[in-house]
Coordinates of C-alpha atoms and ligand atoms in Angstrom, one line a residue:
M23 CA 217.9 13.1 -67.3
L24 CA 217.8 12.1 -70.7
T25 CA 221.1 14.2 -71.2
R26 CA 223.6 15.9 -69.1
S27 CA 223.4 19.2 -71.8
P28 CA 221.1 21.9 -71.6
Y29 CA 217.8 21.5 -73.2
E30 CA 217.8 20.9 -77.1
P31 CA 214.4 20.1 -79.0
L32 CA 214.9 16.4 -80.9
T33 CA 215.0 15.5 -84.1
P34 CA 214.0 12.0 -85.5
T35 CA 217.6 12.1 -86.6
T36 CA 219.4 12.7 -83.0
M37 CA 216.7 10.7 -81.1
P38 CA 218.2 7.3 -81.3
A39 CA 221.8 8.8 -80.5
R40 CA 219.9 10.7 -77.2
L41 CA 217.2 8.4 -76.3
G42 CA 218.9 5.0 -77.0
G43 CA 220.1 4.3 -73.6
L44 CA 217.1 4.5 -71.7
P45 CA 215.7 1.4 -70.4
E46 CA 212.0 2.8 -70.9
M47 CA 212.5 3.0 -74.3
T48 CA 214.3 0.5 -75.6
R49 CA 212.6 -2.1 -73.5
R50 CA 209.7 -1.0 -74.9
L51 CA 210.6 -0.7 -78.6
G52 CA 213.8 -2.7 -78.9
P53 CA 217.6 -1.5 -79.7
S54 CA 217.2 2.0 -81.1
A55 CA 219.4 1.0 -84.1
E56 CA 216.3 -0.2 -85.3
W57 CA 214.0 2.6 -84.5
R58 CA 211.5 4.8 -86.9
V59 CA 211.0 8.0 -85.6
R60 CA 208.5 10.1 -87.5
E61 CA 207.7 13.7 -86.2
V62 CA 203.6 14.0 -86.2
G63 CA 202.8 16.9 -84.1
D64 CA 200.0 19.0 -85.7
G65 CA 198.6 21.0 -82.4
N66 CA 199.8 24.5 -81.9
L67 CA 202.5 24.2 -79.6
N68 CA 204.8 20.9 -79.1
L69 CA 206.8 18.6 -81.0
V70 CA 205.0 14.9 -81.1
F71 CA 207.5 12.0 -82.4
I72 CA 205.8 8.3 -82.9
V73 CA 209.0 6.0 -82.3
E74 CA 208.5 2.0 -83.5
G75 CA 210.9 -0.4 -83.3
P76 CA 210.9 -4.0 -83.6
A77 CA 208.9 -4.8 -80.2
G78 CA 206.6 -2.1 -80.3
S79 CA 206.2 1.7 -80.5
L80 CA 205.8 4.7 -78.2
V81 CA 205.2 8.4 -78.4
V82 CA 207.6 11.3 -77.2
K83 CA 206.2 14.7 -77.0
Q84 CA 208.6 17.6 -76.4
A85 CA 207.5 21.5 -75.4
L86 CA 209.4 23.6 -77.9
P87 CA 210.3 27.2 -76.0
Y88 CA 208.2 29.0 -78.6
A89 CA 204.8 28.6 -79.9
R90 CA 204.8 26.3 -82.9
V91 CA 201.8 27.9 -84.3
V92 CA 203.3 31.1 -84.5
G93 CA 207.1 30.4 -84.3
E94 CA 210.3 31.9 -82.5
S95 CA 208.4 35.4 -82.2
W96 CA 206.3 34.2 -79.5
P97 CA 208.7 32.9 -76.5
M98 CA 206.8 30.3 -74.2
S99 CA 208.2 28.7 -71.5
L100 CA 209.2 24.6 -71.5
D101 CA 207.7 24.3 -68.2
R102 CA 204.3 23.5 -69.7
A103 CA 205.8 20.0 -70.2
Y104 CA 205.8 20.1 -65.8
F105 CA 202.1 21.3 -65.6
E106 CA 201.3 18.8 -68.3
H107 CA 202.9 16.1 -66.7
E108 CA 201.5 17.0 -63.0
A109 CA 197.8 17.4 -64.2
S110 CA 197.8 14.1 -66.2
M111 CA 199.1 12.3 -63.3
R112 CA 196.3 13.6 -61.0
L113 CA 193.7 13.5 -63.9
G114 CA 194.2 10.0 -65.1
A115 CA 194.0 8.7 -61.3
R116 CA 190.6 10.6 -60.8
D117 CA 189.1 8.5 -64.0
P118 CA 191.7 5.9 -64.7
G119 CA 192.0 4.4 -68.0
R120 CA 191.4 7.9 -69.6
M121 CA 194.5 9.4 -69.9
P122 CA 197.5 7.5 -72.0
H123 CA 200.0 5.6 -69.6
M124 CA 203.0 7.9 -68.7
H125 CA 206.3 5.9 -69.0
L126 CA 209.0 8.7 -68.4
F127 CA 209.2 12.3 -67.8
D128 CA 212.2 14.7 -68.1
R129 CA 211.7 18.6 -66.8
E130 CA 214.9 19.8 -68.0
Q131 CA 214.5 18.5 -71.6
A132 CA 210.4 19.2 -71.4
V133 CA 210.1 15.2 -72.7
Q134 CA 207.3 13.0 -72.1
I135 CA 207.5 9.7 -73.0
M136 CA 204.2 7.7 -73.3
E137 CA 202.0 5.1 -74.7
H138 CA 201.2 5.3 -78.3
L139 CA 197.7 5.1 -78.6
T140 CA 196.8 3.1 -81.9
P141 CA 194.7 2.6 -83.6
H142 CA 193.3 5.7 -82.2
I143 CA 193.0 9.2 -84.3
I144 CA 192.3 12.6 -83.2
L145 CA 188.6 12.6 -82.4
R146 CA 188.3 15.9 -84.5
R147 CA 189.6 14.1 -87.7
G148 CA 186.9 11.5 -86.8
L149 CA 184.7 14.1 -86.6
I150 CA 185.4 15.3 -90.1
D151 CA 185.1 11.6 -91.4
G152 CA 181.7 11.0 -90.2
T153 CA 182.8 8.1 -88.2
R154 CA 180.3 7.0 -85.4
Y155 CA 182.1 6.0 -81.8
P156 CA 179.1 4.3 -79.4
M157 CA 181.4 4.5 -76.3
L158 CA 182.3 7.9 -76.8
G159 CA 179.4 10.0 -74.7
G160 CA 179.6 7.6 -71.8
H161 CA 183.7 7.5 -71.6
L162 CA 183.5 11.7 -71.6
G163 CA 180.5 12.0 -69.6
R164 CA 182.1 9.9 -66.8
Y165 CA 185.5 11.5 -67.1
L166 CA 184.1 15.2 -67.1
A167 CA 182.3 13.8 -64.1
R168 CA 185.3 11.9 -62.4
T169 CA 187.7 14.4 -62.7
L170 CA 185.9 17.6 -62.0
F171 CA 184.4 16.1 -58.9
R172 CA 187.4 14.6 -57.6
G173 CA 189.4 17.9 -58.2
S174 CA 186.9 19.6 -56.0
D175 CA 186.5 21.3 -52.5
W176 CA 184.0 18.5 -52.5
S177 CA 186.1 16.1 -52.8
M178 CA 190.0 17.3 -51.5
E179 CA 190.8 17.9 -48.0
T180 CA 192.2 21.4 -47.1
A181 CA 196.0 20.6 -46.7
R182 CA 196.1 19.0 -50.4
R183 CA 193.7 21.4 -52.1
K184 CA 196.0 24.3 -50.9
A185 CA 198.9 22.9 -51.8
D186 CA 197.8 21.9 -55.4
V187 CA 196.4 25.3 -56.1
A188 CA 199.6 26.7 -55.3
L189 CA 201.0 24.1 -57.5
F190 CA 199.0 25.4 -60.5
A191 CA 198.8 29.3 -59.8
G192 CA 202.4 27.9 -61.2
N193 CA 201.0 27.2 -64.7
V194 CA 201.0 31.6 -65.6
E195 CA 202.0 31.4 -68.9
L196 CA 199.2 29.2 -70.3
C197 CA 196.7 30.1 -68.0
G198 CA 197.3 33.9 -69.1
I199 CA 197.2 32.6 -72.9
T200 CA 193.4 31.1 -72.1
E201 CA 192.7 34.4 -70.8
D202 CA 193.5 36.5 -73.5
L203 CA 192.9 34.2 -76.7
F204 CA 189.0 32.9 -75.4
F205 CA 188.0 36.4 -73.1
T206 CA 189.5 39.3 -74.8
D207 CA 191.4 38.8 -78.3
P208 CA 188.2 37.7 -80.4
F209 CA 186.4 40.6 -79.1
H210 CA 188.6 43.5 -80.2
D211 CA 191.3 44.2 -83.0
C212 CA 193.9 42.3 -81.8
V213 CA 197.0 41.7 -83.7
R214 CA 196.8 37.7 -83.2
N215 CA 193.2 37.4 -84.2
R216 CA 192.7 36.5 -87.9
H217 CA 189.2 35.8 -89.8
N218 CA 187.9 34.8 -93.1
P219 CA 187.9 37.8 -94.8
L220 CA 184.0 37.1 -95.8
L221 CA 183.1 37.8 -92.4
D222 CA 184.6 41.3 -92.4
R223 CA 181.3 43.1 -91.7
D224 CA 180.3 40.2 -89.1
V225 CA 183.3 40.9 -87.4
I226 CA 182.9 44.7 -87.2
E227 CA 179.6 44.1 -85.8
L228 CA 180.5 41.7 -83.1
R229 CA 183.4 44.0 -82.0
G230 CA 180.7 46.5 -81.5
D231 CA 178.4 44.5 -79.6
R232 CA 178.3 45.3 -76.1
A233 CA 176.0 42.9 -74.8
L234 CA 178.5 40.3 -76.2
K235 CA 181.2 42.0 -74.9
L236 CA 179.7 42.1 -71.4
A237 CA 179.1 38.2 -71.7
A238 CA 182.8 38.0 -72.7
L239 CA 183.7 39.6 -69.5
R240 CA 181.4 37.9 -67.0
M241 CA 182.7 34.4 -68.6
K242 CA 186.2 35.6 -67.9
T243 CA 185.2 36.6 -64.5
R244 CA 184.1 33.1 -63.6
F245 CA 186.9 31.8 -65.3
C246 CA 189.6 34.0 -63.2
T247 CA 187.6 33.9 -59.7
S248 CA 186.2 30.9 -59.5
A249 CA 188.6 28.3 -58.4
Q250 CA 186.2 25.2 -58.4
T251 CA 188.3 22.2 -59.8
L252 CA 191.7 21.2 -61.6
L253 CA 190.6 21.7 -65.3
H254 CA 192.2 20.0 -68.0
G255 CA 192.3 23.7 -69.4
D256 CA 191.8 23.1 -73.2
L257 CA 189.1 20.2 -73.8
H258 CA 188.4 20.7 -77.4
T259 CA 187.7 17.5 -79.4
G260 CA 191.3 18.0 -80.6
S261 CA 192.6 17.0 -77.2
I262 CA 190.7 13.5 -77.4
M263 CA 191.9 10.6 -79.1
V264 CA 189.3 7.6 -80.3
S265 CA 189.1 4.3 -81.5
A266 CA 185.8 2.1 -82.0
E267 CA 185.8 1.4 -78.0
D268 CA 188.2 3.3 -76.5
S269 CA 188.7 7.3 -75.8
R270 CA 191.7 8.9 -74.2
V271 CA 192.1 12.9 -73.5
I272 CA 195.2 13.9 -74.2
D273 CA 197.6 17.4 -73.7
A274 CA 196.4 19.1 -70.4
E275 CA 199.2 21.6 -70.4
F276 CA 196.7 24.3 -70.1
A277 CA 195.8 22.8 -66.5
T278 CA 194.4 25.3 -64.0
Y279 CA 192.1 25.8 -61.4
G280 CA 189.1 26.9 -62.7
P281 CA 184.8 26.8 -62.6
I282 CA 184.0 23.0 -63.3
G283 CA 181.6 24.5 -66.6
F284 CA 184.9 25.4 -68.5
D285 CA 186.1 21.9 -69.6
I286 CA 182.5 20.7 -70.3
G287 CA 181.9 24.2 -71.9
S288 CA 184.5 23.9 -74.1
L289 CA 184.3 20.2 -75.5
L290 CA 180.4 20.9 -76.2
A291 CA 181.1 23.9 -78.1
N292 CA 183.6 21.7 -80.4
L293 CA 180.7 19.5 -80.7
W294 CA 178.2 21.7 -82.1
M295 CA 180.5 23.7 -84.1
A296 CA 181.2 20.2 -85.6
C297 CA 177.3 19.9 -86.2
L298 CA 177.5 23.3 -88.1
A299 CA 180.5 22.0 -90.2
Q300 CA 178.6 18.9 -91.9
G301 CA 176.3 20.1 -94.2
A302 CA 179.8 21.2 -96.3
L303 CA 181.6 18.2 -95.4
R304 CA 179.1 15.6 -96.1
P305 CA 178.4 14.4 -99.6
S306 CA 174.5 14.5 -99.5
D307 CA 172.0 16.3 -97.1
D308 CA 170.7 13.1 -96.0
E309 CA 174.1 11.8 -94.9
A310 CA 174.6 15.6 -93.1
T311 CA 171.2 15.6 -91.5
S312 CA 172.0 11.6 -89.8
Y313 CA 175.5 12.8 -88.7
R314 CA 174.4 16.2 -87.2
G315 CA 171.7 13.8 -85.2
W316 CA 174.3 11.5 -84.0
I317 CA 177.0 14.2 -82.6
L318 CA 174.1 16.1 -81.3
A319 CA 172.9 12.6 -79.8
L320 CA 176.3 12.5 -78.2
A321 CA 176.5 16.0 -76.7
E322 CA 173.3 15.2 -75.1
T323 CA 174.9 11.8 -73.6
V324 CA 177.8 13.5 -72.7
W325 CA 175.9 16.3 -70.6
K326 CA 173.4 13.5 -69.2
V327 CA 176.1 10.9 -68.0
F328 CA 178.1 13.8 -66.5
V329 CA 175.1 14.8 -64.1
A330 CA 174.5 11.2 -63.4
E331 CA 177.6 10.2 -62.5
F332 CA 178.4 13.8 -60.9
T333 CA 175.0 13.3 -59.1
H334 CA 176.3 9.7 -57.8
L335 CA 179.9 11.1 -56.8
W336 CA 178.3 13.9 -54.6
L337 CA 176.4 11.7 -52.9
T338 CA 178.6 9.0 -52.5
E339 CA 182.0 10.6 -52.1
R340 CA 181.4 14.1 -50.5
S341 CA 184.3 14.2 -47.9
G342 CA 186.3 17.2 -48.8
I343 CA 186.0 20.8 -47.4
L344 CA 182.4 21.3 -48.7
G345 CA 181.4 18.1 -47.9
G346 CA 178.5 19.7 -45.8
R347 CA 176.8 16.6 -44.3
E348 CA 176.6 17.9 -41.0
L349 CA 174.4 20.5 -41.6
L350 CA 172.3 18.3 -44.5
E351 CA 172.3 14.4 -43.9
H352 CA 173.6 14.1 -40.4
Q353 CA 170.3 16.2 -39.9
D354 CA 168.2 14.1 -41.7
D355 CA 168.0 16.7 -44.6
A356 CA 168.1 15.0 -47.5
E357 CA 165.7 17.3 -49.2
G358 CA 168.5 20.2 -48.0
A359 CA 170.8 18.0 -49.6
A360 CA 168.8 17.7 -52.9
L361 CA 168.3 21.4 -53.2
A362 CA 172.1 22.2 -52.9
L363 CA 172.9 19.6 -55.5
N364 CA 170.6 20.7 -57.8
A365 CA 171.9 24.9 -57.4
L366 CA 175.2 23.5 -58.2
L367 CA 174.3 21.6 -61.3
D368 CA 172.2 24.8 -62.5
E369 CA 175.4 26.9 -61.9
I370 CA 177.7 24.2 -63.8
W371 CA 174.9 24.0 -66.5
R372 CA 174.7 28.2 -67.1
D373 CA 178.7 27.9 -66.9
T374 CA 178.7 25.3 -69.5
I375 CA 176.8 27.4 -72.3
G376 CA 178.4 30.6 -71.7
F377 CA 182.0 28.9 -72.1
A378 CA 180.6 27.2 -75.0
G379 CA 179.5 30.5 -76.4
I380 CA 182.6 32.2 -75.8
E381 CA 184.8 28.9 -77.6
M382 CA 182.8 29.5 -80.2
H383 CA 184.0 33.2 -80.9
R384 CA 187.6 32.5 -80.6
R385 CA 187.7 29.6 -83.1
V386 CA 186.1 31.9 -86.0
V387 CA 187.4 35.2 -85.3
G388 CA 190.3 34.5 -82.8
L389 CA 194.0 33.0 -83.6
A390 CA 193.2 28.9 -83.2
H391 CA 190.5 27.8 -85.4
I392 CA 189.1 24.7 -86.0
A393 CA 190.1 21.9 -88.8
E394 CA 186.1 21.2 -89.5
F395 CA 185.7 24.9 -90.8
E396 CA 189.3 25.3 -92.4
A397 CA 188.7 21.9 -94.3
I398 CA 185.9 23.6 -96.4
A399 CA 187.6 24.9 -99.4
D400 CA 184.7 27.1 -100.5
E401 CA 185.0 30.2 -98.9
E402 CA 181.2 31.2 -99.4
L403 CA 180.3 27.6 -97.8
R404 CA 182.9 28.1 -94.7
A405 CA 181.6 31.6 -94.1
G406 CA 177.9 30.4 -93.8
C407 CA 179.1 27.8 -91.3
E408 CA 181.2 30.3 -89.5
R409 CA 178.3 32.7 -89.2
R410 CA 175.9 30.1 -87.7
A411 CA 178.8 29.3 -85.0
L412 CA 179.1 32.7 -84.3
R413 CA 175.3 33.3 -84.1
L414 CA 175.2 30.0 -81.8
G415 CA 177.9 31.3 -79.5
R416 CA 175.9 34.7 -79.3
A417 CA 172.8 33.1 -78.1
L418 CA 174.6 30.6 -75.7
A419 CA 176.7 33.8 -74.5
V420 CA 174.5 36.3 -73.8
E421 CA 170.9 34.9 -73.7
P422 CA 171.8 31.9 -71.5
E423 CA 168.0 32.1 -70.1
R424 CA 167.0 30.8 -73.5
F425 CA 168.4 27.4 -72.9
S426 CA 167.2 25.5 -69.7
D427 CA 168.4 22.1 -71.2
I428 CA 170.6 20.7 -73.5
A429 CA 167.8 19.6 -75.7
D430 CA 167.1 23.4 -76.0
V431 CA 170.4 23.9 -77.4
S432 CA 170.3 20.8 -79.6
A433 CA 167.5 22.2 -81.4
L434 CA 169.0 25.7 -81.9
V435 CA 171.9 23.9 -83.8
A436 CA 169.5 21.7 -85.7
E437 CA 167.5 24.8 -87.0
L438 CA 170.5 27.2 -87.7
A439 CA 172.3 23.8 -89.6
G440 CA 168.9 23.5 -91.6
R441 CA 169.8 26.8 -93.2
D442 CA 173.4 25.2 -94.4
R443 CA 172.8 24.6 -98.4
Ligands
LIG513 C1 199.1 29.8 -78.7 S1 198.1 28.6 -78.5 C2 196.8 28.4 -79.1 C3 195.8 27.7 -78.7 O1 196.1 26.0 -78.9 C4 195.8 25.7 -78.3 O2 195.5 24.4 -78.2 C5 194.8 26.1 -76.9 O3 193.4 25.7 -77.8 C6 195.3 27.6 -77.4 O4 194.2 28.5 -77.1
LIG514 MG1 196.5 20.9 -77.6

C-alpha cells in the first residue's frame, strides 16, 4: 500500500510526501526531497508523471475515476489499472523486453510505478516528425506474433486459459468502451462523436451506408464472440514508444480476450492513416512520397514478420488445447498441418483488414481522433486526408476480397495519398 488513506489522485506537489517512503522509489531516484515531478499524460484516460531524482528517473501512472478526455461527467472504474497491470505482466512475459519494466503496483491507489523509457518518444509523434526507425517493423511483427500466439488456445492449456478468460472478463468497462467507440458510435448520430465540419456531407452519407454498417456489425460480432487470445486491446501508434534501437508497447488497460486480427488491424490502420497525413505534414511532395514509402514498407514488414514468427511458433510451440498434433503431424500429415495453418492465417488477415477499416472510421468521425490529422491546421487539407481515410477504411471493411495481400493495401494507400495536394 502506498498510503493507508482511500484513493486520491497524485499531484507533483503531493508525490514526494506520499511516495517518498517507498524503497522502490528512493532506491532508484534518491531522497524524495530532491525529486522533480512533471505530469506529462497526454492520453485520454490517466495521469502520467515523470519523477526525476539524483540517482535516476521513473514513471508513475495513476488511473483517474473518470475519463480524462471528457472529464468527471464520464465516471470510470479505477480497476482498469489492475487489468492493465495483469495484462502487462502476461504480454511482457510472452515477448520479453517489449513492455516497460514494472517496479510496483498498488491497486487501492490505481498506481503503477515503472521504468522511465528514455530517450524514447511516442511513435505517433515520430511519424508526425518524419523519423525512421529501422528496427521497428521486426520488433512489432515479433511482438504481435508472440503475444497473440502465446495467449491463445494453440499455446495455453485448458485450466490456465479458462481462469484467464474469466479474469479478463472482469474488464467490462473498458471492453464496453471499445464495443461502443469502435463499432457503434461512428455509424450513428451519437453525442460522443465529433468531426471536422467540412466532412458534414460525408458523415451523412456514411450513416446511410448500409453495406458499411453491416460490415461494422460483422466486425463487432468477431470482436465480441471470437475470444482467440489475450489482446493488448488498444494497439495504436500512441501505445508504442520508440528510440533509434528500441521499441516498447505501453498502455494495455483495454486488454480483453478477442480475435488475433484486432491488435494487428488497429496498428496497421494507424500506420496507414499516418501515410495519408504525410502530404500535409512534410514540407515538400518529394519528402511526403519518400516518407510515405517508408511507412508503407514498415506496415508490410510488421505483417510479414508477424506471419513468419507466428508460423514458426505454430509449428514449434503448438502444445495447447488446439495443438492438434494427434490428428496431423503424429499421423505424418505435414500437408494437413500446412492447410490448417494457412486457413488460420487467412482468417487473421481478413479480420486484420476488417478491424483496420473500422479503426479508420472511429478516428475520423468518433470520439478519439489521431494527432497526425489533428496536427494539420488547414481545415481543407485536413478534411482531404480524413476523407481519404474514410475511403480506405470503407474499402477495407466492406470489400475485403479486394485485398488478398498487404501489397494490395499499400497500392491503394499510395494511390489515395497521391491525390494529396
Ligand atoms: C474514453 S477512451 C477513448 C479512447 O482512448 C483510448 O486510447 C482508446 O483508444 C479509447 O477508445
Ligand atoms: Mg492508451
